[in-house]
PDB file of C-alpha atoms and ligand atoms in Angstrom:
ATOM      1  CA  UNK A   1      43.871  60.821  -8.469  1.00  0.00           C
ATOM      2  CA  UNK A   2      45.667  57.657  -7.406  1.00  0.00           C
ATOM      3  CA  UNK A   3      47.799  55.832  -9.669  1.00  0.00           C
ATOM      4  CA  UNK A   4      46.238  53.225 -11.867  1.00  0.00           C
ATOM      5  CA  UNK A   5      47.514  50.112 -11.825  1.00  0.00           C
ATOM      6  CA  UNK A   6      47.885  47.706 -14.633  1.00  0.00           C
ATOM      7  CA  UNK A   7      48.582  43.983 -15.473  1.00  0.00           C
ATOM      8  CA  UNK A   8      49.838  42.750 -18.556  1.00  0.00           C
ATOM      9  CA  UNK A   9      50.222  38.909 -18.639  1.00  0.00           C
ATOM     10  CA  UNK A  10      52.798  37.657 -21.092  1.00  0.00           C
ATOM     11  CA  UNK A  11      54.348  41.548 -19.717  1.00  0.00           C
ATOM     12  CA  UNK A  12      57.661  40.270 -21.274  1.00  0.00           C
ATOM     13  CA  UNK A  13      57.080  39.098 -24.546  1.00  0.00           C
ATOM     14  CA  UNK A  14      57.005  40.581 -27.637  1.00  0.00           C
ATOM     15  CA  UNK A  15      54.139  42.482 -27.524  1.00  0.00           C
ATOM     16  CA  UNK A  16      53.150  42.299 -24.124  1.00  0.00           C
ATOM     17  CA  UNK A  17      56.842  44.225 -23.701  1.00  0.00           C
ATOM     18  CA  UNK A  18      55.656  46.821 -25.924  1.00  0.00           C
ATOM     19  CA  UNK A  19      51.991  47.367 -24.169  1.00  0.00           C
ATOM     20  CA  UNK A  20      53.987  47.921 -20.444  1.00  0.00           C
ATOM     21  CA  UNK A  21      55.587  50.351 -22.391  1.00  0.00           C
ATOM     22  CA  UNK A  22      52.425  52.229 -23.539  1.00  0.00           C
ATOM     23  CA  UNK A  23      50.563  51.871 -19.982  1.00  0.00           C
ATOM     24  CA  UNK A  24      53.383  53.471 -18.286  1.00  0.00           C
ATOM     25  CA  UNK A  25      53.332  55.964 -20.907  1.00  0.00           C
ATOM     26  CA  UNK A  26      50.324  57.108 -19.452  1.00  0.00           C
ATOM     27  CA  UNK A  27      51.865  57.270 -15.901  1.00  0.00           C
ATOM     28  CA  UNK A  28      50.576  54.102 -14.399  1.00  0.00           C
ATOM     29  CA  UNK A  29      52.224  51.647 -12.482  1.00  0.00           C
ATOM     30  CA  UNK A  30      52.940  48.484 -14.700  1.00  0.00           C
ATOM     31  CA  UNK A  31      53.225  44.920 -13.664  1.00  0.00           C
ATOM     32  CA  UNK A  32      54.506  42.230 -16.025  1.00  0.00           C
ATOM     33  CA  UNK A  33      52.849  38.949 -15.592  1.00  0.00           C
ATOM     34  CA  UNK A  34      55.803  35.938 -16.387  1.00  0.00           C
ATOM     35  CA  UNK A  35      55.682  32.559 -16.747  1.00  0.00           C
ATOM     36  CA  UNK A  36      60.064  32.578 -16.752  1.00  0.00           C
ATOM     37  CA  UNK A  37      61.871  34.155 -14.004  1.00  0.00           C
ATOM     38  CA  UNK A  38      65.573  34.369 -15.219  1.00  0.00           C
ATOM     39  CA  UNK A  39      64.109  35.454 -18.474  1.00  0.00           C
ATOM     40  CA  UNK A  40      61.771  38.112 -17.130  1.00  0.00           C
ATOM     41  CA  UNK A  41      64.652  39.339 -14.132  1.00  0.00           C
ATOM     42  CA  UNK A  42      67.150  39.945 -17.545  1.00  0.00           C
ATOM     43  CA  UNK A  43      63.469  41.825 -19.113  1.00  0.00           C
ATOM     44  CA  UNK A  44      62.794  44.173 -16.129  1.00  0.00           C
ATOM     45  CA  UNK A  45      66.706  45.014 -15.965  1.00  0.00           C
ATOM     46  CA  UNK A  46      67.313  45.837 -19.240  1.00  0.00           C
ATOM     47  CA  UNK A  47      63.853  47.928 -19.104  1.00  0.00           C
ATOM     48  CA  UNK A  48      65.476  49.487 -16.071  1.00  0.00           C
ATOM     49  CA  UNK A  49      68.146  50.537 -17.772  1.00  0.00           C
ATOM     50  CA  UNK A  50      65.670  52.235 -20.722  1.00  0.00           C
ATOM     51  CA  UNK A  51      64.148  54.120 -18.135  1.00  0.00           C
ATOM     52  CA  UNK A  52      61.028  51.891 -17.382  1.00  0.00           C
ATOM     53  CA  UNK A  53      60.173  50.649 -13.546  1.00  0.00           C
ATOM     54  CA  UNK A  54      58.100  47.588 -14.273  1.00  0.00           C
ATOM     55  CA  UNK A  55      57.327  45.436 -11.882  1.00  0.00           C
ATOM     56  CA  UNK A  56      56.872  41.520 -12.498  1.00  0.00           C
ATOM     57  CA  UNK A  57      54.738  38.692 -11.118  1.00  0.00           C
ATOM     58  CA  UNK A  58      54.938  34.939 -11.975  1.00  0.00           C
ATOM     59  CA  UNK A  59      51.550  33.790 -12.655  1.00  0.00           C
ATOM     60  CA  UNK A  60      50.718  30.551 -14.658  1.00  0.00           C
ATOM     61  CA  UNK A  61      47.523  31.706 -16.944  1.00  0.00           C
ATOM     62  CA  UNK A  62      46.575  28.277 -16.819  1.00  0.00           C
ATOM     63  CA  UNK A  63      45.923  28.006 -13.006  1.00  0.00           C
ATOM     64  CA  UNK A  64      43.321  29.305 -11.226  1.00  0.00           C
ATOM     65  CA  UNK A  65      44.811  29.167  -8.186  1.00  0.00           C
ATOM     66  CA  UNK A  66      48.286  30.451  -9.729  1.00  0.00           C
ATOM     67  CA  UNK A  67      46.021  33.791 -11.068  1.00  0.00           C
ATOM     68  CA  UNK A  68      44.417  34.074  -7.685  1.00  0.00           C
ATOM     69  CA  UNK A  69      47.824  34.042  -5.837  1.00  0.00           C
ATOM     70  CA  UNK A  70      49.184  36.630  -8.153  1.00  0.00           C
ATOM     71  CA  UNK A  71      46.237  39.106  -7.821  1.00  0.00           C
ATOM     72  CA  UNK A  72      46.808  38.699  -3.740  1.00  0.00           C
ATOM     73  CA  UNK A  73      50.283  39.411  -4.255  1.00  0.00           C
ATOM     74  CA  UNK A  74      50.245  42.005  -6.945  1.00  0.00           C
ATOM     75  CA  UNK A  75      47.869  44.408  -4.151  1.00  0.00           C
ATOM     76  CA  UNK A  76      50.404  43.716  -1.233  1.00  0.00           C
ATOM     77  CA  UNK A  77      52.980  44.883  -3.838  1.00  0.00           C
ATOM     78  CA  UNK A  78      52.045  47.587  -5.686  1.00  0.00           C
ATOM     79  CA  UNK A  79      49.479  48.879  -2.412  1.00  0.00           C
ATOM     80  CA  UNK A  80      46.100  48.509  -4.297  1.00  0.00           C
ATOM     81  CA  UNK A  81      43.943  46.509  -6.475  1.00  0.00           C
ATOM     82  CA  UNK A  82      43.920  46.260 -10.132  1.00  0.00           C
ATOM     83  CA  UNK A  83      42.456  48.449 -12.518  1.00  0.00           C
ATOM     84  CA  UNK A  84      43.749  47.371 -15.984  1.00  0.00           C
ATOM     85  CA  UNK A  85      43.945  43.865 -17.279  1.00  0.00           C
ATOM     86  CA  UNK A  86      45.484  42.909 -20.238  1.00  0.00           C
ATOM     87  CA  UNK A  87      45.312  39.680 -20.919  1.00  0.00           C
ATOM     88  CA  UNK A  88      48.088  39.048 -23.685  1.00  0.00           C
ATOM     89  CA  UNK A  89      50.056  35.760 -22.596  1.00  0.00           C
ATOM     90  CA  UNK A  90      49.433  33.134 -25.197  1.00  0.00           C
ATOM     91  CA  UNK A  91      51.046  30.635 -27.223  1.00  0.00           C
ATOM     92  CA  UNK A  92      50.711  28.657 -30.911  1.00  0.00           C
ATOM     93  CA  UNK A  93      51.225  25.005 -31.396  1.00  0.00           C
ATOM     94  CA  UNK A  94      49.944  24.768 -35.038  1.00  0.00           C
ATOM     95  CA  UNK A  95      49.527  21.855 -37.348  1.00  0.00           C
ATOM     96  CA  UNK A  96      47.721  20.672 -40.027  1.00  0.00           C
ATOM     97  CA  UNK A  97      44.193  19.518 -37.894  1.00  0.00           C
ATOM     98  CA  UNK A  98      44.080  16.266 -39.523  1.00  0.00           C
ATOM     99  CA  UNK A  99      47.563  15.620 -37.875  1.00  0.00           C
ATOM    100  CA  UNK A 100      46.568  17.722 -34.523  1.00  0.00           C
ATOM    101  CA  UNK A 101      46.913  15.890 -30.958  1.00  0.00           C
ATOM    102  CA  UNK A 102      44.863  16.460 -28.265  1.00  0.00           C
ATOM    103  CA  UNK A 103      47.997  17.934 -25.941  1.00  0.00           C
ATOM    104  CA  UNK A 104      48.257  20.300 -28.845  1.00  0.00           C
ATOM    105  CA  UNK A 105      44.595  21.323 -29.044  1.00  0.00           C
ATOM    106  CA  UNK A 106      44.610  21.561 -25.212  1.00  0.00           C
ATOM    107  CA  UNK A 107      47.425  23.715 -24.509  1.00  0.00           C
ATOM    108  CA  UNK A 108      46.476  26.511 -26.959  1.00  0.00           C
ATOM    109  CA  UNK A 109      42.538  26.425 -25.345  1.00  0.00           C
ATOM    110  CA  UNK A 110      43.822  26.459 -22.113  1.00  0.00           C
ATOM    111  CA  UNK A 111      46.825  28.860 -22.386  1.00  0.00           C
ATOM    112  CA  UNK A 112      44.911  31.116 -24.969  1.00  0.00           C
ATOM    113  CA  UNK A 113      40.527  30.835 -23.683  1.00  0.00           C
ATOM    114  CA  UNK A 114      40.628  29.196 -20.228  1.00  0.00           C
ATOM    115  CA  UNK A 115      43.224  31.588 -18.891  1.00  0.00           C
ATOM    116  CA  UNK A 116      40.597  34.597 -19.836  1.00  0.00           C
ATOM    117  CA  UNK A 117      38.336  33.033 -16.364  1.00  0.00           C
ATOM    118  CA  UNK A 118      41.195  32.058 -14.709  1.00  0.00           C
ATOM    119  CA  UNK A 119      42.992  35.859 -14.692  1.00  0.00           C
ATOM    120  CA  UNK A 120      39.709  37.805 -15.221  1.00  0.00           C
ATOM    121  CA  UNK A 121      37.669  36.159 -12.207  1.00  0.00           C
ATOM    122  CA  UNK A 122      39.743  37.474  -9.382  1.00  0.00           C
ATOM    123  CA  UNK A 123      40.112  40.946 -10.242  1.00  0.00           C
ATOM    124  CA  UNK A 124      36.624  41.645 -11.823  1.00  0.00           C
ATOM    125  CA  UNK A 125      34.847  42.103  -8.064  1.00  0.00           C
ATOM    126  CA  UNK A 126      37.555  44.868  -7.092  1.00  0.00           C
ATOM    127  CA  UNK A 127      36.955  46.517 -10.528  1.00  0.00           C
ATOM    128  CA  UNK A 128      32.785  46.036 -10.136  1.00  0.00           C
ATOM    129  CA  UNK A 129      32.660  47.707  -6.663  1.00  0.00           C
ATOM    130  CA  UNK A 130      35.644  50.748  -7.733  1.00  0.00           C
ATOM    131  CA  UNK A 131      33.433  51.491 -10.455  1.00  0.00           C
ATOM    132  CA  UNK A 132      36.371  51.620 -12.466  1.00  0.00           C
ATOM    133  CA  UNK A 133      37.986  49.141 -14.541  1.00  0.00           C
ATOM    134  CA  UNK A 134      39.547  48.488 -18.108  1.00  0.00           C
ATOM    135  CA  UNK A 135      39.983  44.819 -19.497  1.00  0.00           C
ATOM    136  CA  UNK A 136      41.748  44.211 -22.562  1.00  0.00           C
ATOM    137  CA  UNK A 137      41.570  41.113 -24.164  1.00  0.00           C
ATOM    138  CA  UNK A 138      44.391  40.424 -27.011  1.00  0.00           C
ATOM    139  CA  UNK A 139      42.960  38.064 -29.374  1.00  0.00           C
ATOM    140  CA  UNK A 140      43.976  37.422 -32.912  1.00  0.00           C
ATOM    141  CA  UNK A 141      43.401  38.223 -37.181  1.00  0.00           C
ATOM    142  CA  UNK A 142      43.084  34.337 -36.912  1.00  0.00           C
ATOM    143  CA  UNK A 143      40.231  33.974 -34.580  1.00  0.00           C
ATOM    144  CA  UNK A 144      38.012  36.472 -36.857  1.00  0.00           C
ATOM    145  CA  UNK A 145      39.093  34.951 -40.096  1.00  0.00           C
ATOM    146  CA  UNK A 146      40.132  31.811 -39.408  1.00  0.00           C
ATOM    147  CA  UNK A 147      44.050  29.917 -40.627  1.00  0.00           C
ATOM    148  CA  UNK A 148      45.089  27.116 -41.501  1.00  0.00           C
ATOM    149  CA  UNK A 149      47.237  24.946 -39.678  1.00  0.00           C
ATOM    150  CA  UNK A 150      45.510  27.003 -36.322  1.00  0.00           C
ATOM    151  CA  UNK A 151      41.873  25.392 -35.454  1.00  0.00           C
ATOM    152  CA  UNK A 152      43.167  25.291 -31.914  1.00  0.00           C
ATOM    153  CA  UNK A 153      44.492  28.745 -31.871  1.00  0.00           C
ATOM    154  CA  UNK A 154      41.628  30.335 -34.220  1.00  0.00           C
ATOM    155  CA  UNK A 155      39.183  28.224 -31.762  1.00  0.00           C
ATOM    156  CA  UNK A 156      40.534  29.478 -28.528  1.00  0.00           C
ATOM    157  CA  UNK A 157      41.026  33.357 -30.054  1.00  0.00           C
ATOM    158  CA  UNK A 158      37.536  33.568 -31.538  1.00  0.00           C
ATOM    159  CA  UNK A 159      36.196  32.612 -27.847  1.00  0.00           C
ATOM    160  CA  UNK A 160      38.020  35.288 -26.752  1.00  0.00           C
ATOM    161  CA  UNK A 161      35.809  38.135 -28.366  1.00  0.00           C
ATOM    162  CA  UNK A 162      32.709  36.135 -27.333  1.00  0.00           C
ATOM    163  CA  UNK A 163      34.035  36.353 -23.620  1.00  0.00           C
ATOM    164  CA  UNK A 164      34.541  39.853 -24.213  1.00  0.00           C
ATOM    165  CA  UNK A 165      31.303  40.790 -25.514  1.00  0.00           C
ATOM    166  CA  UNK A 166      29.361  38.827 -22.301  1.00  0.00           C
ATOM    167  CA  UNK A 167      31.595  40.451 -19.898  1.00  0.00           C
ATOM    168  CA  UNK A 168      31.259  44.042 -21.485  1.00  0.00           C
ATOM    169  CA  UNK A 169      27.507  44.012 -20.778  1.00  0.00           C
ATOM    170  CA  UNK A 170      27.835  42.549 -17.288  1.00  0.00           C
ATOM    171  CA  UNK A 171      30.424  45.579 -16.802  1.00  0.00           C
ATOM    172  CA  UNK A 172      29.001  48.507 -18.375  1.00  0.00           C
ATOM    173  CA  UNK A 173      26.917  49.910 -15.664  1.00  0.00           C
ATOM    174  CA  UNK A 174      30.018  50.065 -12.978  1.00  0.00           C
ATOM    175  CA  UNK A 175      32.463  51.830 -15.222  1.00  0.00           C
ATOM    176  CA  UNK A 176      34.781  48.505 -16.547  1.00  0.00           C
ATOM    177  CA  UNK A 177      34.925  48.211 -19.945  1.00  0.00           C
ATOM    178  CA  UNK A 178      35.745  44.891 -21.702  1.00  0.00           C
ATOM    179  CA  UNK A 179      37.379  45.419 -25.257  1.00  0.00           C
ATOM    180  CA  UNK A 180      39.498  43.326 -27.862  1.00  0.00           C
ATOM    181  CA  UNK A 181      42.075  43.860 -29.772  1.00  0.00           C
ATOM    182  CA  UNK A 182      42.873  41.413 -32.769  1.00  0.00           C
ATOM    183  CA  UNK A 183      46.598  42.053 -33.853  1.00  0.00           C
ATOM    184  CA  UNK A 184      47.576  40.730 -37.251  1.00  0.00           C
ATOM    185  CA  UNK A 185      50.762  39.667 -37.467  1.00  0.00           C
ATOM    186  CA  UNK A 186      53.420  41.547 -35.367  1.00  0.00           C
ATOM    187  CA  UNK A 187      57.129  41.048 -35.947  1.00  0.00           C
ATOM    188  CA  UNK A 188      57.197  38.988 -32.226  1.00  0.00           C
ATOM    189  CA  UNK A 189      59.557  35.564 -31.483  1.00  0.00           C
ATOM    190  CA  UNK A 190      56.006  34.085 -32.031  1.00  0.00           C
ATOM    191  CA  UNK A 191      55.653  34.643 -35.693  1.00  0.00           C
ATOM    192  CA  UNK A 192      59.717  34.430 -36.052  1.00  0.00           C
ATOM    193  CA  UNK A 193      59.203  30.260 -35.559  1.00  0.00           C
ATOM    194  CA  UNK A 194      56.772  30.743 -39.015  1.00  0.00           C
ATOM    195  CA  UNK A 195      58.988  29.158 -42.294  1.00  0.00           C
ATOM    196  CA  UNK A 196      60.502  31.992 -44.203  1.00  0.00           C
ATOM    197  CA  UNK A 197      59.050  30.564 -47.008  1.00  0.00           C
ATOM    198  CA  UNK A 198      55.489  31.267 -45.589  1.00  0.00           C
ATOM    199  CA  UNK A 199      56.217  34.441 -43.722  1.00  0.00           C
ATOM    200  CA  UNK A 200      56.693  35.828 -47.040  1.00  0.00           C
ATOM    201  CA  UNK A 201      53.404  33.938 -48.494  1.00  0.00           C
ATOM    202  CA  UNK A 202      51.828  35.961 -45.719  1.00  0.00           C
ATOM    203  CA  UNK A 203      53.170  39.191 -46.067  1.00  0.00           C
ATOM    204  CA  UNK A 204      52.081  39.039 -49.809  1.00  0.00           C
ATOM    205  CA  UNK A 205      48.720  38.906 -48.234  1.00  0.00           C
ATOM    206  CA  UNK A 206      48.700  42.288 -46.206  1.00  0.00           C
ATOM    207  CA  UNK A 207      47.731  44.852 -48.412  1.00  0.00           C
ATOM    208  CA  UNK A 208      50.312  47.091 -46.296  1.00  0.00           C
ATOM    209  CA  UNK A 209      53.232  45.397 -47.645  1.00  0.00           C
ATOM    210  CA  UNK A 210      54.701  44.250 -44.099  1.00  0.00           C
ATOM    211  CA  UNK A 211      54.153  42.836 -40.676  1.00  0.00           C
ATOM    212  CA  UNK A 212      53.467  44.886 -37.618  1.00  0.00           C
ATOM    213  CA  UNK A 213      55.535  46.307 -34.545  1.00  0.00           C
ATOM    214  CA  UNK A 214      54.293  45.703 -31.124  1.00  0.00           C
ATOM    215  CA  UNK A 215      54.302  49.677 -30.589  1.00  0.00           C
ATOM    216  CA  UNK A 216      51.902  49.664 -32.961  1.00  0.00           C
ATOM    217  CA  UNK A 217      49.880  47.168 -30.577  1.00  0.00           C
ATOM    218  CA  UNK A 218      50.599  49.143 -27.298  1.00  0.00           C
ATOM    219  CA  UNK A 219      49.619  52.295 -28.569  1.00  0.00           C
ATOM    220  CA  UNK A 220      45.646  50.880 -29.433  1.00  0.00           C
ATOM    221  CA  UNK A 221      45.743  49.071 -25.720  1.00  0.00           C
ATOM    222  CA  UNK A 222      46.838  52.590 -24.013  1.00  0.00           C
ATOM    223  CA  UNK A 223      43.923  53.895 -26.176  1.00  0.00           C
ATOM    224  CA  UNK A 224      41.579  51.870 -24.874  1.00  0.00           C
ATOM    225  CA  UNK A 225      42.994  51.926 -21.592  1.00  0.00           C
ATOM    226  CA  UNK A 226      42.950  55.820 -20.909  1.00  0.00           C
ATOM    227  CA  UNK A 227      40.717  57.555 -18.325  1.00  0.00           C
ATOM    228  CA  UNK A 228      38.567  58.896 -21.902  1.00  0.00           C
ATOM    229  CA  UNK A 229      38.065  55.657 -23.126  1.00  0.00           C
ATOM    230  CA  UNK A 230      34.511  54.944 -20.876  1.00  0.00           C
ATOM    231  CA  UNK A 231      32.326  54.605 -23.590  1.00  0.00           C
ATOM    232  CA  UNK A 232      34.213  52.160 -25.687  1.00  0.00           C
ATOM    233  CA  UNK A 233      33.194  48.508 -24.615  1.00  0.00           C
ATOM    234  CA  UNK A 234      32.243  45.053 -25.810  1.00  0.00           C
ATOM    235  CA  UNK A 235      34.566  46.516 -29.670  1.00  0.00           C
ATOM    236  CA  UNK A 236      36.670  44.385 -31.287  1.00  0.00           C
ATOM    237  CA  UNK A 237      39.944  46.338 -32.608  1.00  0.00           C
ATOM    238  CA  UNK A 238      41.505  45.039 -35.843  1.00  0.00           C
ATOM    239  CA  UNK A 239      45.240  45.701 -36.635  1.00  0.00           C
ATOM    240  CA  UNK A 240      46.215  44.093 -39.241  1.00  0.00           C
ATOM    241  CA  UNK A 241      47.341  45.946 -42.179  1.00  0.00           C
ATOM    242  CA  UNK A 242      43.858  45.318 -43.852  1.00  0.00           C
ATOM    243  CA  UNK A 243      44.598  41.684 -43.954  1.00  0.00           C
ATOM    244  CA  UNK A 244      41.523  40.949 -43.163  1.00  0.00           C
ATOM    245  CA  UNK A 245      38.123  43.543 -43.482  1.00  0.00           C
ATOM    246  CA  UNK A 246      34.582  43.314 -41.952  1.00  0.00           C
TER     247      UNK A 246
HETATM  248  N1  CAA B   1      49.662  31.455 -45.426  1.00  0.00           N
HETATM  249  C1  CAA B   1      49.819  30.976 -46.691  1.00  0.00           C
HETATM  250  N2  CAA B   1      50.171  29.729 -46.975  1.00  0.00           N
HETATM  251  C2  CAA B   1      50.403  28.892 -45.955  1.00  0.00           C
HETATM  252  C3  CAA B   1      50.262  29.314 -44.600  1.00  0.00           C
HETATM  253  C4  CAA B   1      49.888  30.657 -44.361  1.00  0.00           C
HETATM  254  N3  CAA B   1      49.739  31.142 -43.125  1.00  0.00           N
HETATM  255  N4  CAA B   1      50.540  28.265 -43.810  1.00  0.00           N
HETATM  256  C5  CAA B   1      50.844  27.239 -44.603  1.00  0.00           C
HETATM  257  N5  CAA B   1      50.775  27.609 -45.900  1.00  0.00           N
HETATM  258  C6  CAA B   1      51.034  26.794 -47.088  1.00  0.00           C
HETATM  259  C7  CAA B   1      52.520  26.416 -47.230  1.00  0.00           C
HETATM  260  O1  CAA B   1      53.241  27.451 -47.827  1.00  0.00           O
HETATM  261  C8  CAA B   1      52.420  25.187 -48.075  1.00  0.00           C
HETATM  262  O2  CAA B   1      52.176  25.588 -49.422  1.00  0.00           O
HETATM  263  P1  CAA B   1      52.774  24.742 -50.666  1.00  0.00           P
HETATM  264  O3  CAA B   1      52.136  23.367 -50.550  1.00  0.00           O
HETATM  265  O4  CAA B   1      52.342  25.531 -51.860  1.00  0.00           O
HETATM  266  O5  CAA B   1      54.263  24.713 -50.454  1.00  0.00           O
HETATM  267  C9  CAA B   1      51.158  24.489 -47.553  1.00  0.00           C
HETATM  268  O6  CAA B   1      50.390  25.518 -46.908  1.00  0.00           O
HETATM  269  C10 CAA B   1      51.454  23.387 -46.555  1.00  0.00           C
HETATM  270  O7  CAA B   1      52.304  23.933 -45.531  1.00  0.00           O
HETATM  271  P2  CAA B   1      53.627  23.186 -45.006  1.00  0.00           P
HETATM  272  O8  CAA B   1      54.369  22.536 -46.155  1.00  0.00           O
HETATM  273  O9  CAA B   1      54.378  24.144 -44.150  1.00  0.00           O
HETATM  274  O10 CAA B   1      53.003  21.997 -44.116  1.00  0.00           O
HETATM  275  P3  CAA B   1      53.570  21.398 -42.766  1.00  0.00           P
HETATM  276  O11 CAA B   1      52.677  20.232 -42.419  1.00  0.00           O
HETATM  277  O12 CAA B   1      55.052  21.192 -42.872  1.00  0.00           O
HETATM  278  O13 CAA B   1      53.384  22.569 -41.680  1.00  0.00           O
HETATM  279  C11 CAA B   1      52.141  24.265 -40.496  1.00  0.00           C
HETATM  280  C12 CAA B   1      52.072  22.982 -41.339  1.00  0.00           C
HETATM  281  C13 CAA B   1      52.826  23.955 -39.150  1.00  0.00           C
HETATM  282  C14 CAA B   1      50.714  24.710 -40.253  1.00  0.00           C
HETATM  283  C15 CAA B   1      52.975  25.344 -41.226  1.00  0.00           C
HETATM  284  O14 CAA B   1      52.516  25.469 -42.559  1.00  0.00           O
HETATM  285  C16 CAA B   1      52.884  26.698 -40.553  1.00  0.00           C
HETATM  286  O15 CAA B   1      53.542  26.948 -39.568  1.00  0.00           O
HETATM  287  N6  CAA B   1      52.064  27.595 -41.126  1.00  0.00           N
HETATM  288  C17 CAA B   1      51.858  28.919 -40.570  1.00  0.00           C
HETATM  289  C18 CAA B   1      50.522  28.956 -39.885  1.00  0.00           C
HETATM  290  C19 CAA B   1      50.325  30.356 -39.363  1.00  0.00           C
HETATM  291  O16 CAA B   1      49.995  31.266 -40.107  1.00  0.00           O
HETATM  292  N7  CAA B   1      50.515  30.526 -38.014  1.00  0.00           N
HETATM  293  C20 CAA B   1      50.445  31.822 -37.397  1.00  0.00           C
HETATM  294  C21 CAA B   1      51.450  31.868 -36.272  1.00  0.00           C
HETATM  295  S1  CAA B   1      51.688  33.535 -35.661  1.00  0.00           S
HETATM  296  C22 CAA B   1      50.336  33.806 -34.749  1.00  0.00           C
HETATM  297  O17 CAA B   1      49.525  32.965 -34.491  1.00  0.00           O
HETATM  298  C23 CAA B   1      50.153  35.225 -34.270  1.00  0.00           C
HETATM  299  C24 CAA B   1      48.869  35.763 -34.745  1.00  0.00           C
HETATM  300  O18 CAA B   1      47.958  35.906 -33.960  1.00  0.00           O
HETATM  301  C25 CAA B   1      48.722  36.178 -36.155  1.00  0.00           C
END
């Protein structure tokens, strides 16, 4: 069998780093989508240097065209189309809602929900007509419970499972599956910016007693990933620490 390949947007962030890790664990050729070159040149040395051959791309989730452009590249590159997509890249701008501007509500839809069409749309034909193809969509505990201080982000991250869900069925009969996974939170530079103060109001929450390591992230998306994993589609993975039950 050929090698698969994979693409894992935000590839070089905290958990994104930690799911290029898991694909490659099982043998497939890894590309890290980036939005920062110097940063993600430093990322795919240093990964080097543990052993890893990543490549990257730039893409910028929040252009079509920008998506588009990497796919094109990405099967010059790496000599094929894509067969996994994670799409992971995604950012926070919280505040109270009563206090929210619209830049704030608009970057988190756009980074976090529109980016889903925008990366999705031009790899989903390849994957149709291989009859092969895994798309993982990292949401969030937030979009199935909702948080304060997030309506943007809990707006965007809840669409994300509905997207999901459509796209599963629309999938199922030509072998791509279309799954979430809804981390709680991970100990990423994300939930570093949180006050101490409330990072500790919020591990008193999680009935674990403690946040979550990206490995423990990587390790469901390789799951879901793997050749085996055909029959799991339009599921929503929770890993939270039993936060949050349903
Ligand atoms: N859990 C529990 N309590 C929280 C809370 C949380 N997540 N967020 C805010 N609060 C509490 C504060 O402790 C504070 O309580 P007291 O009045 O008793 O002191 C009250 O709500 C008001 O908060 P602030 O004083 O901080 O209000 P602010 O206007 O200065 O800041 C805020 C508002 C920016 C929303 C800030 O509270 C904040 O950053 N909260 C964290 C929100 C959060 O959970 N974001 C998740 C980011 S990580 C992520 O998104 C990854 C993922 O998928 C899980």
């Amino acid at each position: 069998m050929t090698q698969r390949i994979a693409l894992v947007t935000g590839g070089t962030g905290g958990i994104g780093s930690a799911i290029c890790e898991a694909l490659a664990g099982l043998g497939m050729k890894v590309v890290a989508g980036y939005s920062n070159e110097e940063k993600a040149k430093a990322w795919q040395q240093e990964q080097k240097d543990a052993g890893f051959d990543f490549e990257i791309q730039h893409v910028d989730v929040t252009s079509y065209e920008s998506c588009q452009q990497a796919v094109t590249e990405i099967k010059e590159k790496c000599g094929g189309s894509i067969d996994v997509l994670v799409n992971n890249a995604g950012i926070t701008r919280d505040g109270f809602f009563k206090k929210m501007g619209w830049d704030q509500w608009h970057a988190v839809l756009t980074t976090n929900l529109d980016s889903a069409f925008n990366m999705t749309r031009p790899v989903i034909e390849d994957m149709l007509e291989k009859k092969w193809g895994r798309i993982i969509n990292i949401s969030s505990v937030n979009g199935e419970k909702g948080q304060m201080g997030q309506a943007n982000y809990s707006a965007a991250k809840a669409g994300i499972h509905g997207f999901t869900k459509a796209l599963a069925q629309e999938g199922a009969r030509n072998g791509v599956t279309v799954n979430t996974i809804s981390p709680g939170y991970i100990l990423t530079p994300m939930v570093a910016k949180i006050d101490e103060a409330i990072q500790q109001k919020i591990v008193a929450q999680i009935p674990v007693g403690r946040m979550g390591q990206p490995s423990e992230i990587g390790r469901a998306v390789a799951f879901l990933a793997a050749e085996e994993g055909g029959y799991i589609t339009g599921s929503n993975l929770s890993i939270n620490g039993g936060q949050h039950m349903h």
